mmCIF file of C-alpha atoms in Angstrom:
data_model
loop_
_atom_site.group_PDB
_atom_site.id
_atom_site.type_symbol
_atom_site.label_atom_id
_atom_site.label_comp_id
_atom_site.label_asym_id
_atom_site.label_seq_id
_atom_site.Cartn_x
_atom_site.Cartn_y
_atom_site.Cartn_z
ATOM 1 C CA MET M 29 0.000 0.000 0.000
ATOM 2 C CA SER M 30 1.100 3.556 -0.696
ATOM 3 C CA SER M 31 -0.266 6.967 0.241
ATOM 4 C CA TRP M 32 -1.595 9.751 -1.960
ATOM 5 C CA GLN M 33 -1.720 13.122 -0.236
ATOM 6 C CA LEU M 34 -3.661 16.110 -1.495
ATOM 7 C CA PHE M 35 -3.768 19.491 0.212
ATOM 8 C CA LEU M 36 -6.960 21.334 -0.682
ATOM 9 C CA PRO M 37 -7.948 24.726 0.768
ATOM 10 C CA GLN M 38 -10.595 22.867 2.802
ATOM 11 C CA GLY M 39 -8.098 20.554 4.472
ATOM 12 C CA GLU M 40 -5.660 17.666 4.179
ATOM 13 C CA LEU M 41 -6.641 14.484 2.375
ATOM 14 C CA GLU M 42 -4.622 11.250 2.462
ATOM 15 C CA ILE M 43 -5.637 8.032 0.730
ATOM 16 C CA LYS M 44 -3.969 4.695 1.478
ATOM 17 C CA THR M 45 -4.173 2.671 -1.691
ATOM 18 C CA SER M 46 -2.439 0.328 -4.094
ATOM 19 C CA ARG M 47 -3.652 2.544 -6.969
ATOM 20 C CA GLN M 48 -1.812 5.777 -7.611
ATOM 21 C CA GLY M 49 -0.952 7.846 -10.665
ATOM 22 C CA SER M 50 2.439 9.271 -11.479
ATOM 23 C CA SER M 51 1.280 12.866 -10.936
ATOM 24 C CA THR M 52 -1.812 14.925 -10.126
ATOM 25 C CA ALA M 53 -3.634 17.136 -12.629
ATOM 26 C CA VAL M 54 -6.593 19.518 -12.478
ATOM 27 C CA LEU M 55 -9.442 18.862 -14.900
ATOM 28 C CA LEU M 56 -11.960 21.648 -15.536
ATOM 29 C CA ALA M 57 -15.433 20.894 -16.888
ATOM 30 C CA GLY M 58 -18.415 23.075 -17.723
ATOM 31 C CA GLY M 59 -20.463 23.032 -14.503
ATOM 32 C CA ARG M 60 -20.359 25.565 -11.675
ATOM 33 C CA LYS M 61 -17.127 27.541 -11.852
ATOM 34 C CA PRO M 62 -14.900 27.185 -8.798
ATOM 35 C CA ALA M 63 -14.062 30.360 -6.912
ATOM 36 C CA ALA M 64 -10.988 32.088 -8.300
ATOM 37 C CA GLU M 65 -8.917 31.904 -5.103
ATOM 38 C CA TRP M 66 -9.762 28.228 -4.605
ATOM 39 C CA LEU M 67 -8.887 27.331 -8.207
ATOM 40 C CA VAL M 68 -5.584 29.219 -8.323
ATOM 41 C CA GLN M 69 -4.484 27.665 -5.029
ATOM 42 C CA THR M 70 -5.579 24.143 -6.004
ATOM 43 C CA ALA M 71 -4.090 24.283 -9.510
ATOM 44 C CA ALA M 72 -0.688 25.571 -8.375
ATOM 45 C CA ALA M 73 2.157 23.454 -9.824
ATOM 46 C CA LYS M 74 -0.304 21.073 -11.514
ATOM 47 C CA ASP M 75 -1.039 20.417 -15.170
ATOM 48 C CA ILE M 76 -4.492 21.611 -16.247
ATOM 49 C CA TYR M 77 -6.830 19.972 -18.776
ATOM 50 C CA CYS M 78 -10.101 21.544 -19.936
ATOM 51 C CA ALA M 79 -13.287 20.038 -21.322
ATOM 52 C CA ASP M 80 -14.915 22.699 -23.527
ATOM 53 C CA LYS M 81 -16.506 25.330 -21.243
ATOM 54 C CA GLY M 82 -13.909 24.603 -18.574
ATOM 55 C CA ILE M 83 -11.547 26.824 -20.579
ATOM 56 C CA GLU M 84 -13.472 29.852 -19.319
ATOM 57 C CA CYS M 85 -12.093 29.208 -15.809
ATOM 58 C CA CYS M 86 -8.582 29.459 -17.208
ATOM 59 C CA CYS M 87 -9.337 32.622 -19.179
ATOM 60 C CA GLU M 88 -10.811 34.331 -16.131
ATOM 61 C CA ASN M 89 -7.916 33.372 -13.844
ATOM 62 C CA ASN M 90 -4.930 33.736 -16.179
ATOM 63 C CA LEU M 91 -4.207 29.993 -16.184
ATOM 64 C CA LYS M 92 -2.856 28.118 -19.192
ATOM 65 C CA PRO M 93 -4.035 24.510 -19.672
ATOM 66 C CA LEU M 94 -2.065 21.856 -21.518
ATOM 67 C CA TRP M 95 -5.096 20.638 -23.473
ATOM 68 C CA LEU M 96 -8.539 21.861 -24.456
ATOM 69 C CA CYS M 97 -10.950 19.166 -25.624
ATOM 70 C CA GLY M 98 -14.491 19.490 -26.950
ATOM 71 C CA ASP M 99 -16.771 20.584 -29.755
ATOM 72 C CA ALA M 100 -16.631 24.342 -28.999
ATOM 73 C CA ASP M 101 -20.391 24.568 -28.572
ATOM 74 C CA SER M 102 -20.594 25.942 -25.023
ATOM 75 C CA ALA M 103 -17.465 27.946 -24.140
ATOM 76 C CA ALA M 104 -16.989 31.556 -25.201
ATOM 77 C CA GLN M 105 -15.324 31.637 -28.613
ATOM 78 C CA GLY M 106 -12.853 34.210 -27.367
ATOM 79 C CA CYS M 107 -11.538 31.698 -24.827
ATOM 80 C CA TRP M 108 -11.045 29.051 -27.513
ATOM 81 C CA GLN M 109 -9.186 31.603 -29.634
ATOM 82 C CA GLN M 110 -7.086 32.727 -26.678
ATOM 83 C CA ALA M 111 -6.141 29.117 -25.912
ATOM 84 C CA GLN M 112 -5.161 28.460 -29.509
ATOM 85 C CA ALA M 113 -3.044 31.634 -29.639
ATOM 86 C CA ALA M 114 -1.291 30.596 -26.411
ATOM 87 C CA GLY M 115 -0.255 27.249 -27.914
ATOM 88 C CA VAL M 116 -2.666 25.061 -25.950
ATOM 89 C CA LYS M 117 -3.147 21.638 -27.549
ATOM 90 C CA ILE M 118 -6.624 21.614 -29.095
ATOM 91 C CA LEU M 119 -8.624 18.387 -29.409
ATOM 92 C CA LEU M 120 -11.593 19.552 -31.494
ATOM 93 C CA HIS M 121 -14.514 17.184 -32.103
ATOM 94 C CA GLU M 122 -17.683 17.360 -34.137
ATOM 95 C CA PRO M 123 -20.808 18.376 -32.158
ATOM 96 C CA LEU M 124 -22.684 15.278 -33.359
ATOM 97 C CA LYS M 125 -20.963 12.615 -31.280
ATOM 98 C CA ASP M 126 -21.821 9.914 -28.755
ATOM 99 C CA ASP M 127 -19.288 10.668 -26.011
ATOM 100 C CA THR M 128 -19.336 13.809 -23.891
ATOM 101 C CA ASP M 129 -16.476 16.315 -23.975
ATOM 102 C CA LEU M 130 -15.307 15.057 -20.581
ATOM 103 C CA GLN M 131 -15.341 11.427 -21.726
ATOM 104 C CA LEU M 132 -13.311 12.292 -24.830
ATOM 105 C CA LEU M 133 -10.771 14.170 -22.708
ATOM 106 C CA LEU M 134 -10.424 11.324 -20.204
ATOM 107 C CA ALA M 135 -9.901 8.799 -22.997
ATOM 108 C CA ALA M 136 -7.172 10.963 -24.529
ATOM 109 C CA LEU M 137 -5.111 11.659 -21.406
ATOM 110 C CA PRO M 138 -1.596 10.420 -22.162
ATOM 111 C CA GLU M 139 -0.769 8.800 -18.832
ATOM 112 C CA ALA M 140 -2.305 7.526 -15.632
ATOM 113 C CA VAL M 141 -2.662 10.750 -13.644
ATOM 114 C CA ASN M 142 -4.572 11.393 -10.459
ATOM 115 C CA ILE M 143 -7.308 13.975 -11.069
ATOM 116 C CA VAL M 144 -8.859 16.841 -9.160
ATOM 117 C CA ALA M 145 -11.948 17.530 -11.267
ATOM 118 C CA SER M 146 -13.688 20.876 -10.865
ATOM 119 C CA GLY M 147 -16.508 22.557 -12.756
ATOM 120 C CA ILE M 148 -18.449 19.386 -11.958
ATOM 121 C CA TRP M 149 -21.091 20.601 -9.509
ATOM 122 C CA GLY M 150 -24.014 22.982 -9.820
ATOM 123 C CA GLY M 151 -25.303 22.166 -13.287
ATOM 124 C CA ARG M 152 -27.798 19.698 -14.721
ATOM 125 C CA PHE M 153 -28.246 16.388 -12.912
ATOM 126 C CA ASP M 154 -27.737 14.350 -16.104
ATOM 127 C CA HIS M 155 -24.360 16.041 -16.620
ATOM 128 C CA LEU M 156 -23.377 15.389 -13.001
ATOM 129 C CA TYR M 157 -24.476 11.738 -13.220
ATOM 130 C CA SER M 158 -22.499 11.213 -16.425
ATOM 131 C CA ASN M 159 -19.436 12.974 -15.032
ATOM 132 C CA VAL M 160 -19.358 10.976 -11.785
ATOM 133 C CA PHE M 161 -19.531 7.583 -13.492
ATOM 134 C CA SER M 162 -17.182 8.633 -16.301
ATOM 135 C CA LEU M 163 -14.596 9.660 -13.707
ATOM 136 C CA LEU M 164 -15.185 6.433 -11.782
ATOM 137 C CA HIS M 165 -14.551 4.472 -14.985
ATOM 138 C CA TYR M 166 -11.332 6.438 -15.530
ATOM 139 C CA LYS M 167 -10.243 5.579 -11.970
ATOM 140 C CA ASN M 168 -11.014 1.900 -12.530
ATOM 141 C CA GLN M 169 -9.324 1.788 -15.920
ATOM 142 C CA ARG M 170 -6.167 3.713 -15.026
ATOM 143 C CA GLY M 171 -5.729 2.667 -11.391
ATOM 144 C CA VAL M 172 -5.520 6.232 -10.057
ATOM 145 C CA GLN M 173 -7.185 8.589 -7.582
ATOM 146 C CA VAL M 174 -10.026 10.973 -8.469
ATOM 147 C CA VAL M 175 -11.501 13.834 -6.440
ATOM 148 C CA LEU M 176 -14.438 16.004 -7.590
ATOM 149 C CA ALA M 177 -14.111 19.343 -5.847
ATOM 150 C CA ASP M 178 -14.614 23.052 -5.565
ATOM 151 C CA GLU M 179 -14.872 25.386 -2.568
ATOM 152 C CA GLN M 180 -18.433 24.203 -1.818
ATOM 153 C CA GLU M 181 -18.419 20.435 -2.379
ATOM 154 C CA ILE M 182 -15.935 17.562 -2.427
ATOM 155 C CA MET M 183 -16.403 13.921 -3.392
ATOM 156 C CA VAL M 184 -13.581 11.382 -3.274
ATOM 157 C CA LEU M 185 -14.140 8.249 -5.359
ATOM 158 C CA MET M 186 -13.147 5.246 -3.240
ATOM 159 C CA GLN M 187 -12.899 1.556 -4.083
ATOM 160 C CA GLN M 188 -12.552 -1.703 -2.203
ATOM 161 C CA GLY M 189 -9.386 -1.834 -0.122
ATOM 162 C CA GLU M 190 -8.823 1.929 -0.062
ATOM 163 C CA SER M 191 -8.924 4.029 3.102
ATOM 164 C CA LEU M 192 -9.019 7.770 3.578
ATOM 165 C CA LEU M 193 -7.891 10.207 6.272
ATOM 166 C CA PHE M 194 -9.417 13.682 6.113
ATOM 167 C CA LYS M 195 -8.338 16.564 8.361
ATOM 168 C CA PRO M 196 -10.631 19.544 7.751
ATOM 169 C CA ALA M 197 -9.097 22.998 7.998
ATOM 170 C CA ARG M 198 -12.250 24.241 9.756
ATOM 171 C CA PRO M 199 -14.572 21.430 10.890
ATOM 172 C CA GLU M 200 -17.261 23.963 11.830
ATOM 173 C CA ASN M 201 -17.587 24.928 8.157
ATOM 174 C CA ILE M 202 -18.631 21.441 7.069
ATOM 175 C CA GLU M 203 -22.386 21.238 6.663
ATOM 176 C CA ALA M 204 -22.612 17.494 6.043
ATOM 177 C CA LEU M 205 -20.678 14.321 5.275
ATOM 178 C CA SER M 206 -22.324 11.577 3.201
ATOM 179 C CA LEU M 207 -21.349 8.189 1.801
ATOM 180 C CA LEU M 208 -22.824 7.630 -1.659
ATOM 181 C CA PRO M 209 -22.928 4.054 -3.014
ATOM 182 C CA LEU M 210 -21.692 3.759 -6.600
ATOM 183 C CA ALA M 211 -21.904 -0.028 -6.924
ATOM 184 C CA ASP M 212 -24.755 -2.442 -6.216
ATOM 185 C CA ARG M 213 -23.278 -3.809 -2.984
ATOM 186 C CA ASN M 214 -20.833 -1.974 -0.735
ATOM 187 C CA GLU M 215 -19.423 -2.187 2.774
ATOM 188 C CA VAL M 216 -18.032 0.793 4.670
ATOM 189 C CA THR M 217 -16.291 1.777 7.901
ATOM 190 C CA LEU M 218 -16.401 5.390 9.124
ATOM 191 C CA GLN M 219 -14.936 6.957 12.285
ATOM 192 C CA GLY M 220 -14.759 10.477 13.705
ATOM 193 C CA VAL M 221 -18.374 11.429 12.988
ATOM 194 C CA GLN M 222 -21.659 11.606 14.887
ATOM 195 C CA TRP M 223 -22.829 8.228 13.538
ATOM 196 C CA ASN M 224 -19.841 5.898 13.163
ATOM 197 C CA LEU M 225 -20.111 2.815 10.959
ATOM 198 C CA GLU M 226 -18.282 -0.514 11.272
ATOM 199 C CA HIS M 227 -18.273 -2.834 8.260
ATOM 200 C CA SER M 228 -21.784 -1.629 7.467
ATOM 201 C CA PRO M 229 -23.566 -2.659 4.259
ATOM 202 C CA LEU M 230 -24.480 0.120 1.846
ATOM 203 C CA PHE M 231 -26.626 -0.594 -1.199
ATOM 204 C CA LEU M 232 -27.203 1.404 -4.356
ATOM 205 C CA THR M 233 -30.965 1.116 -3.783
ATOM 206 C CA HIS M 234 -30.734 2.209 -0.124
ATOM 207 C CA PRO M 235 -28.318 5.167 0.229
ATOM 208 C CA TYR M 236 -29.005 5.868 3.907
ATOM 209 C CA ALA M 237 -25.550 7.115 4.996
ATOM 210 C CA VAL M 238 -26.190 10.794 4.296
ATOM 211 C CA SER M 239 -26.002 14.020 6.344
ATOM 212 C CA ASN M 240 -23.516 12.785 8.948
ATOM 213 C CA MET M 241 -21.551 15.317 11.010
ATOM 214 C CA ILE M 242 -17.831 15.526 11.787
ATOM 215 C CA GLU M 243 -17.117 15.451 15.536
ATOM 216 C CA GLN M 244 -13.348 14.938 15.696
ATOM 217 C CA GLU M 245 -10.253 16.588 14.224
ATOM 218 C CA LYS M 246 -9.876 13.816 11.682
ATOM 219 C CA VAL M 247 -12.192 11.445 9.854
ATOM 220 C CA ILE M 248 -11.151 7.918 8.835
ATOM 221 C CA PHE M 249 -13.074 6.128 6.112
ATOM 222 C CA THR M 250 -12.512 2.664 4.605
ATOM 223 C CA CYS M 251 -14.236 1.224 1.568
ATOM 224 C CA ASP M 252 -14.352 -2.428 2.583
ATOM 225 C CA GLN M 253 -16.285 -3.498 -0.522
ATOM 226 C CA GLY M 254 -17.564 -1.948 -3.746
ATOM 227 C CA SER M 255 -17.255 1.698 -4.860
ATOM 228 C CA VAL M 256 -18.346 4.634 -2.712
ATOM 229 C CA GLY M 257 -18.267 8.425 -2.985
ATOM 230 C CA PHE M 258 -17.002 10.142 0.188
ATOM 231 C CA TYR M 259 -18.900 13.432 -0.034
ATOM 232 C CA LEU M 260 -18.524 16.711 1.890
ATOM 233 C CA LYS M 261 -20.735 19.808 1.712
ATOM 234 C CA TYR M 262 -19.286 23.085 2.981
ATOM 235 C CA LYS M 263 -21.221 26.013 4.391
ATOM 236 C CA ILE M 264 -21.223 29.065 2.125
#
């Protein structure tokens, strides 16, 4: 087992796992834009990849991505032109296609990198649903770590045999902690919260482990079986 550590503005995250990429990148999609300060701090010293409208986050915060992938149907044309002029690698696709812009970008990534995906939350539910399971597939396929995050919400995709240690910067700012089943049958262990769990079953058709509260300085979570989203909602 090895450890993957990620320092987000909301706190310190460490995952003990046998799956780990060679580096960590930020992926920006077309949902709710992360706050500027959060994005600049999170993206520091990391490669950035954009799926279509995600390029607007880079334009607005003076960030240069490595790649921009999509069909150019949702982002401001000026941002596409700015990216091209700056020498960003453009992966342009026809609008009439089966895969989403995010799916095309994930398939094209050149190596197995851990991902902090932002611009995921706050949009249409069908987009969110597609993004979550597309990122889970990428994690499964590449054997890496994936976190969906902005300054308001975080979800860490966890699989059987992986454990997580989370130390919030300000526990009082966390509105809720939930465990979201992403496979038919799951088993979870959770400590440091109001309602601890010990090898508890969690089913896709009965997602009861929602709206828990952090009570200690650190939270320990283990995915004993299946695939589970470790989700945090911050007060705004």
